Each structure stands twice: as structure tokens, then as C-alpha cells.
CSV table of C-alpha atoms and ligand atoms in Angstrom, one decimal:
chain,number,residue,atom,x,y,z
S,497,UNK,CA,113.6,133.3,79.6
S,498,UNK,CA,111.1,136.1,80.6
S,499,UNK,CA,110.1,136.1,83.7
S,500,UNK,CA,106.1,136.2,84.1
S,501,UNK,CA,104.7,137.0,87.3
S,502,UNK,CA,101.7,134.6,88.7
S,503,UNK,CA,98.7,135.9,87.9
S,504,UNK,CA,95.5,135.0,89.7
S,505,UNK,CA,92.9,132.4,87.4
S,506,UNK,CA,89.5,131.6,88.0
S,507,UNK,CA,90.8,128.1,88.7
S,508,UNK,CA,93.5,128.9,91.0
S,509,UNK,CA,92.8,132.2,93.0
S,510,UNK,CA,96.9,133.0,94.2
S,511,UNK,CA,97.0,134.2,98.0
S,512,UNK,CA,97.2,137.9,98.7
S,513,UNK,CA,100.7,139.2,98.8
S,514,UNK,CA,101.8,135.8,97.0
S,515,UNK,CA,102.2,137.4,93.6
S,516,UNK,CA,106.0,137.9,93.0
S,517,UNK,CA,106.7,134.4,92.2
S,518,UNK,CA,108.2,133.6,89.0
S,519,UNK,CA,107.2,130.9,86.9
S,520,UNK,CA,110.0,128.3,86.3
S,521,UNK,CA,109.8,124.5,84.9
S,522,UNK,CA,108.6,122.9,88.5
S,523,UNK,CA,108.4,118.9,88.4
S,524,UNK,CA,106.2,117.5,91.4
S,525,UNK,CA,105.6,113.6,91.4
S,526,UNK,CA,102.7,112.4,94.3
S,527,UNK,CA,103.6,108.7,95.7
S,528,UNK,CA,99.9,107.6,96.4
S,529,UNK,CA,98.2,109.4,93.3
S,530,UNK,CA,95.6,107.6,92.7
S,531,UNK,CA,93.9,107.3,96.4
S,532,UNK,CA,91.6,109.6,98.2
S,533,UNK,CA,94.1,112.1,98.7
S,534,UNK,CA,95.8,111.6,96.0
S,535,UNK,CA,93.7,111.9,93.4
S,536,UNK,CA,92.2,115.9,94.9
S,537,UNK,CA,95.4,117.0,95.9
S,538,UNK,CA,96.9,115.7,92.2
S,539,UNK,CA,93.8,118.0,90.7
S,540,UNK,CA,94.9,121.0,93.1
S,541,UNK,CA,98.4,120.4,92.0
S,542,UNK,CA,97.2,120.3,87.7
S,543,UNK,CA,95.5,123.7,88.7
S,544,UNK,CA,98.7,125.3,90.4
S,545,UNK,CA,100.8,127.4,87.4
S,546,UNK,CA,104.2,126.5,89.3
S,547,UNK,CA,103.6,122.8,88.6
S,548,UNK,CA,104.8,122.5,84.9
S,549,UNK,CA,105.1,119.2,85.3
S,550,UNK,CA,103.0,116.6,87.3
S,551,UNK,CA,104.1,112.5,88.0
S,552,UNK,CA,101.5,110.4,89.3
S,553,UNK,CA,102.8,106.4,90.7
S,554,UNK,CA,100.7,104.5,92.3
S,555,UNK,CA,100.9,100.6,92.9
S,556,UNK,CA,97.4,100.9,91.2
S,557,UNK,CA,94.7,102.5,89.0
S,558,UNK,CA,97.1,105.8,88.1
S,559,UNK,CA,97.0,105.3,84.4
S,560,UNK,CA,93.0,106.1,84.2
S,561,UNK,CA,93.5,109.2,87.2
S,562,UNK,CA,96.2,110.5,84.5
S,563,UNK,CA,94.3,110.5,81.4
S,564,UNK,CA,91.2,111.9,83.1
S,565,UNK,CA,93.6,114.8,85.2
S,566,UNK,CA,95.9,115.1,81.5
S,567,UNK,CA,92.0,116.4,79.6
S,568,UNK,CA,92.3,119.5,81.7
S,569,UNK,CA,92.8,122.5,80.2
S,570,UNK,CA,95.9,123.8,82.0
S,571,UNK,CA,99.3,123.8,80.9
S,572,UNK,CA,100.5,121.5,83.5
S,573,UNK,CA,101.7,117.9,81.6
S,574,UNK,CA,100.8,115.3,83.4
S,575,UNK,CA,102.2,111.9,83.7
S,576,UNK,CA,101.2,108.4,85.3
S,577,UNK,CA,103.5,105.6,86.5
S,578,UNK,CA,102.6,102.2,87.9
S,579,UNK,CA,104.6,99.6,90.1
S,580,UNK,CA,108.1,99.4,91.6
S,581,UNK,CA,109.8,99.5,88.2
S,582,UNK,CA,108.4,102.6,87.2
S,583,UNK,CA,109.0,104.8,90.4
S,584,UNK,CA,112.4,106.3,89.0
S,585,UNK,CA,110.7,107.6,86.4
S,586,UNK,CA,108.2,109.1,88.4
S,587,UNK,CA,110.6,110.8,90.2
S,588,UNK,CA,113.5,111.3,87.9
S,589,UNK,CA,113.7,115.3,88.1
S,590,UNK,CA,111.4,116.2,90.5
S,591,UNK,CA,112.0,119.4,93.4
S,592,UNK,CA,109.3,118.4,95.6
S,593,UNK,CA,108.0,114.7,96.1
S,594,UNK,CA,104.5,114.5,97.8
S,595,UNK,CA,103.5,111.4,99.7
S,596,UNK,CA,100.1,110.4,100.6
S,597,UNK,CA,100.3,106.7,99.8
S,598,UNK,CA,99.1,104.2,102.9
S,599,UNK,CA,96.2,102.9,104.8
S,600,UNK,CA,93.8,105.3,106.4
S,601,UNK,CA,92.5,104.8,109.7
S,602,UNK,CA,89.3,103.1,110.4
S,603,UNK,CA,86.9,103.8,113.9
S,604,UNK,CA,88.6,102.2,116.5
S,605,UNK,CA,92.4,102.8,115.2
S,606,UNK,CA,94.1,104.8,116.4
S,607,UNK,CA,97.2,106.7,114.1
S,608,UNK,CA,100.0,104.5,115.4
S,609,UNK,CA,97.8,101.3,114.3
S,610,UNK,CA,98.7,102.2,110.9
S,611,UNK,CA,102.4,101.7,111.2
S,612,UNK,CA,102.5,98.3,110.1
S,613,UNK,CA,101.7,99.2,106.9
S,614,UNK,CA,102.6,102.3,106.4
S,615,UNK,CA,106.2,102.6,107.3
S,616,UNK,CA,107.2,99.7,105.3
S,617,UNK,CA,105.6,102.0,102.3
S,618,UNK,CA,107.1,104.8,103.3
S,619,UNK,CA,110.8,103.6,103.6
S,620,UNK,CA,110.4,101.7,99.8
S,621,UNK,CA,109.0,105.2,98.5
S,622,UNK,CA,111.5,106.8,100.3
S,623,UNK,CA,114.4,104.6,99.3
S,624,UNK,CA,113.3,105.5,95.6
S,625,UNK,CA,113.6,109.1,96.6
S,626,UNK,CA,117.2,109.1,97.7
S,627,UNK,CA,118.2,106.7,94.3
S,628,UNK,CA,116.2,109.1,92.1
S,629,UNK,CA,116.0,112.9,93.3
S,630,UNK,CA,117.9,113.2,96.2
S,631,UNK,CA,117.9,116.5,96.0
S,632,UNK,CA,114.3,116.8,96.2
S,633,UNK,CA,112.1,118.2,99.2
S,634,UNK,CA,109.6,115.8,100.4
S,635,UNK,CA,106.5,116.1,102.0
S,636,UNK,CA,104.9,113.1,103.9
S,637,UNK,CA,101.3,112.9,104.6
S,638,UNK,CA,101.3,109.1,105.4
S,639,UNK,CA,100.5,108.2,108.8
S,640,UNK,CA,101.6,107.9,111.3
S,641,UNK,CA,103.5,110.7,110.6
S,642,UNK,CA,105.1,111.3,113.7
S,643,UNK,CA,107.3,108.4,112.9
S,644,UNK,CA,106.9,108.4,108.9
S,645,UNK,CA,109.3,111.4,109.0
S,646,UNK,CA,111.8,110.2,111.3
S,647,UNK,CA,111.8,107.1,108.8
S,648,UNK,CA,112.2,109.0,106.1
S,649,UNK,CA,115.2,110.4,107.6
S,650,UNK,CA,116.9,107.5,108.6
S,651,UNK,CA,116.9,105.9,105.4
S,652,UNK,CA,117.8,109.3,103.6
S,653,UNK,CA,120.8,109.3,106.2
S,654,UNK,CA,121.9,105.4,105.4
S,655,UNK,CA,121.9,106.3,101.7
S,656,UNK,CA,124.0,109.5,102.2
S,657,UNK,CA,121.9,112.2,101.3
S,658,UNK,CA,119.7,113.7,104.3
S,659,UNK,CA,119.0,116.7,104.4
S,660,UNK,CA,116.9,118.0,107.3
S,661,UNK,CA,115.9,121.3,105.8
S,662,UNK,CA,114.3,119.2,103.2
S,663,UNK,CA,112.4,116.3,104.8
S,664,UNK,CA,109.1,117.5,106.0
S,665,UNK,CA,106.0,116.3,107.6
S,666,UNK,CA,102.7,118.1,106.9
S,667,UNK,CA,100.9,118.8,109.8
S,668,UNK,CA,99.0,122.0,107.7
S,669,UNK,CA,95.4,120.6,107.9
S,670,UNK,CA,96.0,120.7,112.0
S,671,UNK,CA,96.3,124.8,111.2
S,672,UNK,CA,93.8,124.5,108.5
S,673,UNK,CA,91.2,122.9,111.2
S,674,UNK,CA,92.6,125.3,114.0
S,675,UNK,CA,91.8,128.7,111.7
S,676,UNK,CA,88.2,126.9,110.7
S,677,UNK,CA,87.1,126.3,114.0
S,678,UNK,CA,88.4,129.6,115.8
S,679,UNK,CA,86.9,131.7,113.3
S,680,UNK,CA,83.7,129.8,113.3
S,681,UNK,CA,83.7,130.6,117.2
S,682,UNK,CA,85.0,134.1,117.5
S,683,UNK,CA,82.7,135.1,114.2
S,684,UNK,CA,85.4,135.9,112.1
S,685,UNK,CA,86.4,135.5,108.5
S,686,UNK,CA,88.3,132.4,108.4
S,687,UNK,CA,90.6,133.7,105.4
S,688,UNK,CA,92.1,136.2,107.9
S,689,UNK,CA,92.7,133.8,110.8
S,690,UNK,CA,96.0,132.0,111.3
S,691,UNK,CA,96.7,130.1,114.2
S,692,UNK,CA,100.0,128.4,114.9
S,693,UNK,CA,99.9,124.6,115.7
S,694,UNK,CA,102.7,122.9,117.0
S,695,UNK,CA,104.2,119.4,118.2
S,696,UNK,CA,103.6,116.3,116.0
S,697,UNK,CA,100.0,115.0,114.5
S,698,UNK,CA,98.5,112.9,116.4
S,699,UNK,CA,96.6,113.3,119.9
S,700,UNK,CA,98.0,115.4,122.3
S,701,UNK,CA,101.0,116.0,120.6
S,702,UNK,CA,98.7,118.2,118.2
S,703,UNK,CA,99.2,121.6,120.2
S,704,UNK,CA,97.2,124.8,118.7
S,705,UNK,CA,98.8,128.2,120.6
S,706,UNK,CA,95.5,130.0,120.6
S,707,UNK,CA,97.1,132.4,122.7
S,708,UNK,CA,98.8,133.4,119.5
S,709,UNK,CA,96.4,133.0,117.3
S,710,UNK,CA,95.8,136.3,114.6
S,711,UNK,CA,93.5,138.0,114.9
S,712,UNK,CA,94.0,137.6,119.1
S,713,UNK,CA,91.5,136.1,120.2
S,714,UNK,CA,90.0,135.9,123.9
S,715,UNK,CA,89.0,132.2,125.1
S,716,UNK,CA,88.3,131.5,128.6
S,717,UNK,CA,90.5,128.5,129.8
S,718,UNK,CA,87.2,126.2,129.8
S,719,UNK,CA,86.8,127.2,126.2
S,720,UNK,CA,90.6,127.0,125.0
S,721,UNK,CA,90.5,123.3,126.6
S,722,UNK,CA,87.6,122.3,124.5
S,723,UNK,CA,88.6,124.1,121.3
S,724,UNK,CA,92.2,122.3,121.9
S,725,UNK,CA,90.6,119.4,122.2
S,726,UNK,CA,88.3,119.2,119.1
S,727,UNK,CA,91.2,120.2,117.2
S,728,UNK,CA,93.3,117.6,118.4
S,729,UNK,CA,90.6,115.3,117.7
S,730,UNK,CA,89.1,116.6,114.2
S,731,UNK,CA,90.9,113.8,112.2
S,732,UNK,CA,89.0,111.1,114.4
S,733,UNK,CA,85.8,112.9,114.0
S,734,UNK,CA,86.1,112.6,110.1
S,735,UNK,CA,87.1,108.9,110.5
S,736,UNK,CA,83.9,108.2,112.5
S,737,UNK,CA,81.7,110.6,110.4
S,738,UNK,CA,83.0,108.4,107.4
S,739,UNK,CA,82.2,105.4,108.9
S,740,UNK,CA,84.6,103.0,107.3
S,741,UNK,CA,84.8,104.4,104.3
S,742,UNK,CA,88.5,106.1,105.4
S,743,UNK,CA,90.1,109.1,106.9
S,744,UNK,CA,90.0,113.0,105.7
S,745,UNK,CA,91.0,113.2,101.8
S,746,UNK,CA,89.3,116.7,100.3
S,747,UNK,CA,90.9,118.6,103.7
S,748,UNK,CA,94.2,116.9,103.1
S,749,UNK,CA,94.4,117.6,100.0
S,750,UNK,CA,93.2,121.4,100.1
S,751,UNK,CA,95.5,121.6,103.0
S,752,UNK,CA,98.5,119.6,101.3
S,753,UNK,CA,97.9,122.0,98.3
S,754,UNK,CA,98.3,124.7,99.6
S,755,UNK,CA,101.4,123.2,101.7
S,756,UNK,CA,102.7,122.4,98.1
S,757,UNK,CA,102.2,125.4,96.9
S,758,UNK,CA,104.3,127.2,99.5
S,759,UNK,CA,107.0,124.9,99.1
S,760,UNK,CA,107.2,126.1,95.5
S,761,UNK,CA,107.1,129.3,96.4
S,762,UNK,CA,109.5,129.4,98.7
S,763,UNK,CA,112.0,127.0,96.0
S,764,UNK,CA,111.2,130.2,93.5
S,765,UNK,CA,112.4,132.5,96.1
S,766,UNK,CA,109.4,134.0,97.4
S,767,UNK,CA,110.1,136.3,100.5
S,768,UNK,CA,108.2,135.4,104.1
S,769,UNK,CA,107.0,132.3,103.4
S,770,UNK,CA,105.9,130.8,106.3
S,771,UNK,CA,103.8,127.3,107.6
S,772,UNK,CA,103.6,124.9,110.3
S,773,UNK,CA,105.9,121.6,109.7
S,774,UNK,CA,107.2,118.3,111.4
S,775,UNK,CA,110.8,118.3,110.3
S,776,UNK,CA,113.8,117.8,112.6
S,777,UNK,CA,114.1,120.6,114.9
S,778,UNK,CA,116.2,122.0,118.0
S,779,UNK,CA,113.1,124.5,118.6
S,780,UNK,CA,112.2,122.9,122.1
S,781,UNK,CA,115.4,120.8,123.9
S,782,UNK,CA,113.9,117.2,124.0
S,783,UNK,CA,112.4,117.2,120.8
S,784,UNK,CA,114.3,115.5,118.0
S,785,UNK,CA,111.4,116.0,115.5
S,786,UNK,CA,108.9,118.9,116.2
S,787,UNK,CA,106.5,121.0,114.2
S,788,UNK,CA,106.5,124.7,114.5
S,789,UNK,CA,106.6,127.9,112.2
S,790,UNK,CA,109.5,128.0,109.9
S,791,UNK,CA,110.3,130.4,106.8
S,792,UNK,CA,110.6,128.5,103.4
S,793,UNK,CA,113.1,129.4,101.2
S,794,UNK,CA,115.0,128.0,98.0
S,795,UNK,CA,116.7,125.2,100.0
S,796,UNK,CA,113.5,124.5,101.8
S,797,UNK,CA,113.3,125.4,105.5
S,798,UNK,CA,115.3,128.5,106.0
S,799,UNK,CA,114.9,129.4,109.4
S,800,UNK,CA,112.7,128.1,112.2
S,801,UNK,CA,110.8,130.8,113.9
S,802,UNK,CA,110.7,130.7,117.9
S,803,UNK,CA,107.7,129.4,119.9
S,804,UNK,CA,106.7,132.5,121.3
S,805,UNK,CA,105.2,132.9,124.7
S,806,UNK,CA,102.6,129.9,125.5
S,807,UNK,CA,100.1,130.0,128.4
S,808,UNK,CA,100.4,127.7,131.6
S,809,UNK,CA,97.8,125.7,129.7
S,810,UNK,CA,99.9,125.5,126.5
S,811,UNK,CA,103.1,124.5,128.2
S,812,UNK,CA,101.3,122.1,130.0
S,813,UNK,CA,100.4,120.5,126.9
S,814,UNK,CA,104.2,120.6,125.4
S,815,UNK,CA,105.1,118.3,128.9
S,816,UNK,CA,102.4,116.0,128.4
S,817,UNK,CA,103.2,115.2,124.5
S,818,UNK,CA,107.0,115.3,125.3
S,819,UNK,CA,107.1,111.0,126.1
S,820,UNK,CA,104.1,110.0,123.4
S,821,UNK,CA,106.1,111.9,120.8
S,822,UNK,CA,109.6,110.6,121.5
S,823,UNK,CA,108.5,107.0,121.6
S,824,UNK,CA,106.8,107.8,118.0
S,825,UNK,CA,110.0,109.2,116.6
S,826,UNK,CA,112.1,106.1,118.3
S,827,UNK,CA,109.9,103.6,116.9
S,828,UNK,CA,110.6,105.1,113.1
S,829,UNK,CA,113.9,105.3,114.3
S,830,UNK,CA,114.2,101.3,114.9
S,831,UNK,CA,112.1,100.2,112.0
S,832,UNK,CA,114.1,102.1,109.7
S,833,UNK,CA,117.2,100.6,111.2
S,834,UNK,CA,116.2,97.3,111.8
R,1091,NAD,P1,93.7,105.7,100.3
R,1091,NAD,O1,93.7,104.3,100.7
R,1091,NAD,O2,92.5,106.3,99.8
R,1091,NAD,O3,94.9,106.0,99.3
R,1091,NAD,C1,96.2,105.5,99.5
R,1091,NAD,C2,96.8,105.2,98.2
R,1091,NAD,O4,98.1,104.8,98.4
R,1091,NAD,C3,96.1,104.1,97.3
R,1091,NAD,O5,95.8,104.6,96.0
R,1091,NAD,C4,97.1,103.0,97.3
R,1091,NAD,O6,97.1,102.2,96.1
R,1091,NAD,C5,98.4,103.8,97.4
R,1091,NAD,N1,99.5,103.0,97.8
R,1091,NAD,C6,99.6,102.0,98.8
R,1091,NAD,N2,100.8,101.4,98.8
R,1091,NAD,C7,101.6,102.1,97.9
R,1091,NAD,C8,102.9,102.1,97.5
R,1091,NAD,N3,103.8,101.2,98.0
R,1091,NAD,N4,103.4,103.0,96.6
R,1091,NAD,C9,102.5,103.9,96.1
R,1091,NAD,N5,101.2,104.0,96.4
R,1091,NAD,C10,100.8,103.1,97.3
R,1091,NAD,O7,94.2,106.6,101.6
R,1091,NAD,P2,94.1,108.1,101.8
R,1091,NAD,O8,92.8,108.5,102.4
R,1091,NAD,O9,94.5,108.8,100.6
R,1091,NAD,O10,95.2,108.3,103.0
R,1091,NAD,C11,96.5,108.1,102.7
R,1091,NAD,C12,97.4,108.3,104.0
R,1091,NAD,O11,97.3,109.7,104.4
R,1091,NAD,C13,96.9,107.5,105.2
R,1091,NAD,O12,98.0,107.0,105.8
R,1091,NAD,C14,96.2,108.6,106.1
R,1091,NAD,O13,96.3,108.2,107.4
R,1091,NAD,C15,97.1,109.8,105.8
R,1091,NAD,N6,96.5,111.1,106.1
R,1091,NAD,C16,97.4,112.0,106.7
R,1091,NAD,C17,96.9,113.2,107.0
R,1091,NAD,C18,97.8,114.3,107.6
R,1091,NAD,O14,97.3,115.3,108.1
R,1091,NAD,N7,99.1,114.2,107.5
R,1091,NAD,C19,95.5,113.6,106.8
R,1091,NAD,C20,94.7,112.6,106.2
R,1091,NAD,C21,95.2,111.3,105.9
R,1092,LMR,C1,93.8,113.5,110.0
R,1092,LMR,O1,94.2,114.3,110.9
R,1092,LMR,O2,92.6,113.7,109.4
R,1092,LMR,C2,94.6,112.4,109.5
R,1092,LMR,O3,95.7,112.3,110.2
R,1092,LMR,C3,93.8,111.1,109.2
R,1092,LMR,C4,93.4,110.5,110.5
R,1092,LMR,O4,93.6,109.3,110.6
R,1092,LMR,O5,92.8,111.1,111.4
């Protein structure tokens, strides 16, 4: 088959220095399709030339969000599937499994009062995943996902077919957030800012090294305490800026998009691919699940890239999230298991 290169659209502008990819037959399905994230992210997704194919399940309301998605004019085919029965279908063939289905959070909750519900959702969807397209790479947005992943893991691991480079939570709208918010400060354009964000996604275990932030940037340790802090808290301050009406979606989903889209790259063999993820890690000793940089490649994560040197301040805050995070990865651990 001829090989076309990516080309940029008007709908879909493709990343500078992201242009070698080659277009083969991709199938994504998103677990969650037809919620708030969801239903964006599934629009980002139509729009993306690597998706060829697109499965949307939902436990409701995914027929209508696939008719309206299938009238676009791209030539991504899109597909809509409803209730237990249907979820091997959905996932039948597919290289990269998204998952945004769950509760959001509410003012008041915090992430962790969400694991109720989610991680029985979570380990269903993920037992499906393991029967269906074990191969697959998944990427969970459901929270808490500090624990969703570990979940994901354990139930991969009882059905035989874990793979760690493949399991993946996305932590990218912490970075996204991190590179809004320091270039709105330092006066910079925000495409060229990139600032590393590590640990899990939630609280303090959300750690942005703005001491390695590109461009460097100066911040006085006042000001890297409060720009640490209003990362680590940007999730909440959507929650209570939506008043009960749910948690970011349009965010997630830009950031969960372009996650995606990375993903595929990296599947098509696309060099230096590189983002922020919560997979299981030996990056720090202590930390059976962490998110740092790694490089993407064809069997998803290729390499994990070292911390780097962090500030008193930053190690500070890797010692302070070491006990919150293990007890969220030990509690996915036991519900899975139970
Ligand atoms: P939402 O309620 O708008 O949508 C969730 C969707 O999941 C609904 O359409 C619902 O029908 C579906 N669903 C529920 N149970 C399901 C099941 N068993 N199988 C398939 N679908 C099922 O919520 P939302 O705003 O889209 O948020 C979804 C999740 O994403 C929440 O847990 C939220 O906390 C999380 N989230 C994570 C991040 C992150 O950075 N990782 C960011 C924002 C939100
Ligand atoms: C976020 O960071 O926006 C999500 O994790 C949703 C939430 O509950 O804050």
C-alpha cells in the first residue's frame, strides 16, 4: 500500500516536526463515548487521519453521539455500541482503547470519593479489554486514576495478558494546565512551553518540575509554591467553577487527544515521541506506579526518560506524595483482587 505522509487539514493542524507518520488502518474504541468527555474527545478523535476507524460503547445514549459524529465529513468510520453485550464488538480489533467512562467529581469530593463507582467500571471495561484486544494499549482517564491503573493491571495480570508498557494513565491535562499557566505568567507563547509533571493525578502527588520547564524559566520559591499549588489544584477549581454540573471535559478531551494522538504515533513508528504518563515504573525506588516522561514507540512505552535534577522544593514534594500515592495504588490493588 502507498505510504502517504500526514498532511496538515484545516480541521486537524498536525504538530510541528510530527509529519513523518504514515497512515495505516488504526482502530480506537472510547469506553465512556457518550459523556462529557467522551463525546469532545470522540469528535477530536473523528478529526485525527490516523483514526481510520472509530468504536463508541457507552451503557447509554451512543447510538445518537454516532450518527451525529458518522455526518462528518472525514474519512474516519465511525461506529456506536450499547450495553455489556456489545463491548466485544466495540473492541474487537482495536490498538488503542480509550477510557473516560465514570462519575465525575462534585464540590466537596474529593478524587478518591469516586472509587466506589468507578473502579467497579473500570475493572468490567477492563475485563472486556483483556477478552477482546489484549493486545491493545489502553489509556484510562477514569478517576481516580491513581488506582484505576493499578486496577487495570491486576485484572490484565489475572487474565494473563499484562503488559506494563501498555497500560497507561493519562495524567497529560496536569502538563497541559502546567504549560497554560507558566506561559501565562512568564508572558510566553504557550505552544512553545513544555513543562514536565510527574507523580500520580491527584493532590500533591501532582508534581510539575518547573525547574525544568522549556523555555527555563525563573520563579522565586514563593512563586513556584503557588504556581505548584494552582496546578495541583486546577481540576478542583473547574469542579467548583461548574458547580455541580461535573468535572473538566473540553480540557480532557483536548488533552486526551492529543495523548491519543501520540500514542498512534508512536504505534506508526514515529521517532521521539515523548509525554507524561502514570504506568508502572521503577523511575523513583518506592514507587510501583509513577508518571514521568517516557518515549512512545510501536509497543507503547519504549523507554522511560530519567527525572532529572529537581529542586529542594521538588524533592520535597516527591517525599510528601510518596505515602498518599502508595495507599492509592494498594487500594486498586485489593479491589481488584478481592
Ligand atoms: P460523564 O458522567 O459526563 O460521562 C461518563 C460516561 O461514562 C457517561 O456517558 C456514562 O454513561 C458512561 N459510563 C458509566 N458507566 C459506564 C460503563 N460501565 N461502561 C461504559 N460507559 C459507562 O463524566 P466525564 O465528565 O466524562 O468524566 C468521566 C471520568 O473522567 C470521571 O471519572 C472523571 O473524574 C474523569 N476525569 C479524569 C481526568 C484526568 O485528567 N484523568 C480529567 C477529567 C475527568
Ligand atoms: C481533573 O484534573 O480535572 C480531573 O481529574 C477531574 C477532577 O475531578 O478534578
Amino acid at each position: 500500500m502507498e505510504q502517504r505522509p500526514i498532511v496538515a487539514s484545516r480541521q486537524q493542524p498536525v504538530r510541528a516536526g510530527r509529519r513523518q507518520a504514515v497512515i495505516e488502518a488504526r482502530k480506537v474504541a472510547v469506553l465512556g463515548a457518550a459523556g462529557g468527555i467522551g463525546q469532545p474527545l470522540s469528535l477530536l478523535l473523528k478529526m485525527n487521519r490516523m483514526v481510520t476507524e472509530l468504536a463508541l460503547y457507552d451503557i447509554a445514549n451512543v447510538a445518537g453521539v454516532a450518527a451525529d459524529l458518522s455526518h462528518c465529513n472525514t474519512n474516519t468510520k465511525v461506529t456506536g455500541y450499547t450495553g455489556a453485550e456489545e463491548l466485544a464488538g466495540a473492541l474487537k480489533g482495536a490498538e488503542l482503547v480509550v477510557i473516560p467512562a465514570g462519575v465525575p467529581r462534585k464540590p466537596g469530593m474529593t478524587r478518591d470519593d469516586l472509587f466506589n463507582i468507578n473502579a467497579g467500571i473500570v475493572k468490567t471495561l477492563c475485563e472486556g479489554v483483556a477478552a477482546s484486544c489484549p493486545d491493545a494499549i489502553i489509556a484510562i482517564i477514569s478517576n481516580p486514576v491513581n488506582s484505576t491503573v493499578p486496577i487495570c493491571a491486576e485484572v490484565l495480570k489475572k487474565a494473563g495478558v499484562y503488559n506494563p508498557r501498555k497500560v497507561m494513565g493519562v495524567t497529560t491535562l496536569d502538563v497541559v494546565r502546567a504549560n497554560t499557566f507558566v506561559a501565562e505568567a512568564k508572558g510566553l507563547d504557550t505552544k512553545d512551553v513544555d513543562v514536565p509533571v510527574i507523580g500520580g493525578h491527584a493532590g500533591e502527588t501532582i508534581l510539575p518540575l518547573l525547574s525544568q520547564a522549556t523555555p527555563r524559566v525563573q520563579f522565586s520559591p514563593e512563586e513556584a509554591a503557588k504556581m505548584t499549588e494552582r496546578i495541583q489544584n486546577a481540576g478542583t477549581e473547574v469542579v467548583e467553577a461548574k458547580a455541580g454540573a461535573g468535572s473538566a471535559t473540553l480540557s480532557m478531551a483536548y488533552a486526551a487527544a492529543r495523548f491519543a494522538e501520540s500514542v498512534l504515533l508512536g504505534l506508526s513508528g514515529e521517532q521521539d515521541i515523548i509525554e507524561c504518563t502514570y504506568v508502572e515504573s521503577e523511575v523513583v525506588p518506592g514507587f510501583q506506579y509513577f508518571a514521568s516522561k517516557v518515549r512512545l514507540g510501536p509497543d507503547g512505552v519504549e523507554e522511560f526518560l530519567p527525572l532529572g535534577p529537581l529542586t529542594a522544593f521538588e524533592q520535597e514534594g516527591l517525599e510528601k506524595m510518596k505515602g498518599l500515592l502508595s495507599k492509592n495504588i494498594e487500594a486498586g490493588i485489593a479491589f481488584a483482587n478481592k
